Short mmCIF file of C-alpha atoms and ligand atoms in Angstrom, two decimals:
data_model
loop_
_atom_site.label_atom_id
_atom_site.label_comp_id
_atom_site.label_asym_id
_atom_site.label_seq_id
_atom_site.Cartn_x
_atom_site.Cartn_y
_atom_site.Cartn_z
CA MET N 464 0.27 -17.73 -1.55
CA ASN N 465 2.40 -18.61 -4.30
CA ASN N 466 5.33 -16.56 -3.99
CA ARG N 467 7.63 -19.33 -5.76
CA LYS N 468 8.63 -18.63 -8.96
CA ARG N 469 8.91 -15.13 -8.53
CA PRO N 470 11.45 -12.77 -9.20
CA LYS N 471 14.66 -12.94 -7.06
CA LEU N 472 14.21 -10.18 -4.21
CA GLU N 473 16.72 -8.76 -1.43
CA ILE N 474 16.16 -6.82 1.55
CA ARG N 475 18.77 -3.79 2.06
CA GLU N 476 19.41 -0.98 3.77
CA THR N 477 17.91 2.35 2.25
CA ARG N 478 19.78 5.89 2.15
CA LYS N 479 16.39 7.41 3.09
CA TYR N 480 14.30 5.25 5.39
CA GLY N 481 15.45 1.92 7.06
CA LYS N 482 15.06 -0.87 4.73
CA GLY N 483 13.44 -1.58 1.61
CA VAL N 484 13.09 -4.50 -0.74
CA PHE N 485 15.58 -4.38 -3.87
CA ALA N 486 15.09 -6.25 -7.18
CA ALA N 487 17.97 -8.99 -7.14
CA GLU N 488 17.33 -9.29 -11.50
CA ASP N 489 15.61 -7.71 -13.89
CA ILE N 490 12.00 -7.83 -13.88
CA GLU N 491 10.03 -7.36 -16.97
CA LYS N 492 6.44 -4.76 -16.82
CA GLY N 493 3.64 -6.72 -16.00
CA ARG N 494 5.43 -9.62 -13.87
CA ILE N 495 4.53 -10.73 -10.36
CA VAL N 496 6.76 -9.32 -7.93
CA TRP N 497 5.32 -10.85 -4.71
CA VAL N 498 2.12 -11.58 -3.20
CA LEU N 499 1.84 -9.58 0.17
CA ASP N 500 0.21 -11.46 2.69
CA GLY N 501 -0.21 -11.77 6.41
CA GLU N 502 -2.90 -12.75 8.86
CA ARG N 503 -6.76 -11.27 8.36
CA MET N 504 -8.17 -8.75 10.42
CA ASP N 505 -11.21 -6.54 10.72
CA ALA N 506 -10.94 -2.95 11.33
CA LEU N 507 -11.82 -3.23 15.18
CA ASP N 508 -8.78 -6.12 15.35
CA LEU N 509 -6.52 -3.34 13.61
CA VAL N 510 -7.37 -0.41 16.53
CA GLU N 511 -7.23 -2.85 18.98
CA ARG N 512 -3.47 -3.94 18.06
CA VAL N 513 -2.66 -0.24 17.29
CA ASN N 514 -3.68 0.70 20.55
CA GLY N 515 -1.74 -1.87 22.48
CA ASP N 516 1.25 -1.04 20.62
CA ALA N 517 1.60 -4.21 18.82
CA GLU N 518 1.22 -2.90 15.48
CA ASN N 519 2.20 0.61 13.68
CA ILE N 520 -1.06 1.64 11.60
CA ASN N 521 1.06 2.23 8.86
CA ASP N 522 1.39 -1.61 8.43
CA PRO N 523 -1.45 -3.41 7.59
CA LEU N 524 -3.00 -3.33 4.19
CA GLN N 525 -6.23 -2.90 3.45
CA ILE N 526 -7.91 -5.36 0.96
CA GLY N 527 -11.27 -5.31 1.56
CA LYS N 528 -14.30 -2.98 2.80
CA ARG N 529 -13.88 -3.97 6.10
CA THR N 530 -10.59 -6.23 5.97
CA TYR N 531 -7.02 -5.87 6.38
CA ILE N 532 -3.65 -8.04 6.35
CA ASP N 533 -1.56 -7.80 9.02
CA LEU N 534 1.34 -8.15 7.07
CA ASP N 535 4.51 -10.45 7.49
CA GLU N 536 7.62 -9.48 7.94
CA PHE N 537 8.86 -9.22 4.44
CA SER N 538 5.48 -7.58 2.74
CA ARG N 539 5.92 -5.19 5.12
CA THR N 540 9.20 -4.45 4.34
CA PHE N 541 8.39 -2.85 0.90
CA ASN N 542 8.48 1.19 0.66
CA HIS N 543 5.92 3.79 -0.11
CA SER N 544 7.09 5.66 -3.27
CA CYS N 545 4.95 8.47 -5.07
CA ASP N 546 6.71 7.65 -8.02
CA PRO N 547 6.32 3.67 -7.86
CA SER N 548 7.47 0.65 -9.28
CA THR N 549 4.89 -1.73 -8.83
CA GLY N 550 1.50 -1.60 -8.50
CA ILE N 551 -0.94 -3.89 -6.47
CA ARG N 552 -4.10 -5.69 -8.07
CA LYS N 553 -6.57 -8.47 -7.27
CA THR N 554 -6.27 -8.91 -3.24
CA SER N 555 -2.83 -7.80 -2.81
CA GLU N 556 -0.59 -8.76 -5.75
CA MET N 557 2.00 -6.75 -6.52
CA PHE N 558 3.50 -6.57 -10.15
CA ALA N 559 6.00 -4.40 -12.21
CA LEU N 560 4.28 -1.42 -13.55
CA ARG N 561 7.36 -0.84 -16.06
CA ASP N 562 10.61 -2.72 -16.05
CA ILE N 563 12.59 -2.65 -13.31
CA LYS N 564 16.41 -3.03 -13.28
CA LYS N 565 18.56 -5.23 -11.08
CA GLY N 566 19.21 -3.49 -8.26
CA GLU N 567 16.18 -0.88 -7.92
CA GLU N 568 14.05 -0.49 -5.47
CA LEU N 569 10.50 -2.22 -5.03
CA THR N 570 7.97 0.37 -4.03
CA PHE N 571 4.15 1.00 -4.33
CA ASP N 572 1.97 3.98 -3.85
CA TYR N 573 0.40 3.62 -0.49
CA SER N 574 -2.37 5.92 -0.91
CA ALA N 575 -3.55 3.53 -3.27
CA THR N 576 -4.23 0.72 -1.68
CA ILE N 577 -6.11 3.10 1.50
CA ALA N 578 -10.09 3.69 1.55
CA PRO N 579 -10.90 7.43 2.14
CA THR N 580 -10.60 7.83 5.59
CA GLU N 581 -8.53 10.00 7.59
CA TRP N 582 -5.14 8.55 7.74
CA LYS N 583 -2.09 11.22 6.94
CA MET N 584 1.80 10.22 6.71
CA ARG N 585 4.57 12.38 6.11
CA CYS N 586 6.73 11.11 2.78
CA LYS N 587 10.18 11.07 2.29
CA CYS N 588 10.64 9.11 -0.82
CA GLY N 589 12.48 11.60 -2.47
CA SER N 590 10.55 11.37 -6.29
CA ARG N 591 10.12 14.24 -8.40
CA ASN N 592 6.31 14.21 -7.82
CA CYS N 593 6.51 13.37 -4.18
CA ARG N 594 3.45 14.58 -2.60
CA GLY N 595 4.60 15.49 0.55
CA ILE N 596 2.02 13.98 2.84
CA LEU N 597 0.14 11.28 1.67
CA GLY N 598 -3.59 10.80 2.29
CA ASP N 599 -6.14 8.08 1.00
CA VAL N 600 -6.47 6.95 -2.49
CA LEU N 601 -8.62 10.03 -2.75
CA SER N 602 -5.36 12.09 -2.20
CA VAL N 603 -3.72 10.62 -5.65
CA PRO N 604 -3.53 13.40 -8.05
CA ARG N 605 -6.05 12.62 -10.65
CA GLU N 606 -3.89 12.07 -13.32
CA GLN N 607 -1.73 9.69 -11.59
CA LEU N 608 -4.82 7.54 -10.13
CA ASP N 609 -6.13 7.38 -14.34
CA TYR N 610 -2.83 6.19 -14.88
CA TYR N 611 -3.28 3.01 -12.14
CA LYS N 612 -6.55 2.69 -13.53
CA ARG N 613 -5.04 1.83 -16.95
CA HIS N 614 -2.63 -0.57 -15.67
CA GLY N 615 -4.96 -2.43 -13.48
CA ALA N 616 -3.03 -0.88 -10.76
CA LEU N 617 -5.99 -1.02 -7.93
CA GLN N 618 -7.21 -3.73 -5.87
CA LYS N 619 -10.09 -5.47 -6.45
CA TYR N 620 -12.04 -3.74 -3.36
CA MET N 621 -10.51 -0.43 -4.36
CA LYS N 622 -12.00 -0.48 -7.92
CA ALA N 623 -15.40 -0.69 -6.44
CA ILE N 624 -15.24 1.64 -3.63
CA LEU N 625 -13.89 4.01 -6.62
CA THR N 626 -17.38 3.18 -8.70
CA ASP N 627 -19.22 3.95 -5.58
CA VAL N 628 -17.23 7.41 -4.90
CA GLU N 629 -17.80 8.24 -8.34
CA ALA N 630 -21.19 7.90 -8.25
CA GLY N 631 -21.56 9.93 -4.99
CA ARG N 632 -22.51 7.18 -2.93
CA TYR N 633 -19.36 6.53 -1.19
CA GLU N 634 -19.70 7.24 2.72
CA ILE N 635 -17.07 6.09 5.42
CA PRO N 636 -18.26 3.35 7.08
CA LYS N 637 -19.80 4.17 10.66
CA TYR N 638 -17.59 1.22 12.20
CA GLU N 639 -14.43 2.64 10.92
CA LEU N 640 -15.57 6.28 11.73
CA ALA N 641 -15.85 4.74 15.36
CA ALA N 642 -12.66 2.87 15.05
CA LEU N 643 -10.69 6.14 14.27
CA ALA N 644 -11.90 8.14 16.78
CA LYS N 645 -10.86 5.24 19.26
CA LEU N 646 -7.45 5.09 17.95
CA LYS N 647 -4.96 6.44 20.13
CA ARG N 648 -2.69 9.44 18.35
CA THR N 649 1.19 9.04 18.57
CA SER N 650 3.54 11.84 17.95
CA GLU N 651 5.00 10.50 14.88
CA GLU N 652 1.87 10.50 13.33
CA PHE N 653 0.70 13.48 11.47
CA PRO N 654 -1.71 15.80 13.33
ZN1 ZN L 1454 6.81 10.91 -2.09
#
């Protein structure tokens, strides 16, 4: 992964939810901000790690129908926003959805990266259009999903899944349902 020649970024405390990543220079719309990276794993590895407390369920990024990235320390510092400044395209390329000013937080819409499943997370992003509870890609309001589509802010695997959903032929894979059933529920997780 080539993260050289990327805009300067910095990690800082946010007022709302721990650390976040911020622009240390102005970033023009469309520019690559970062390539999210980490170790590849499949859904069953993911469940094992979460159950073994080695991983927080909210950290890995899905990049394929069965493939996830165990995000590295830096990549997992980007927070979610319901009104994100960046989008994710290709496999895991993060780019500016609009012009971003120096000092602004770099966020993406976690839901837009999550294939249909039963995942839920409480959101405290504080944006005007905050959805309150985050779910998978199908929980993103239609208008906003169309906005991501128009701006190319969907991963390759997700575009394929949405095509299947629209054609009425998408089902949550059996292996994933089995994996979800094995998942230990924690108090932090939304019921
Ligand atoms: Zn929100």
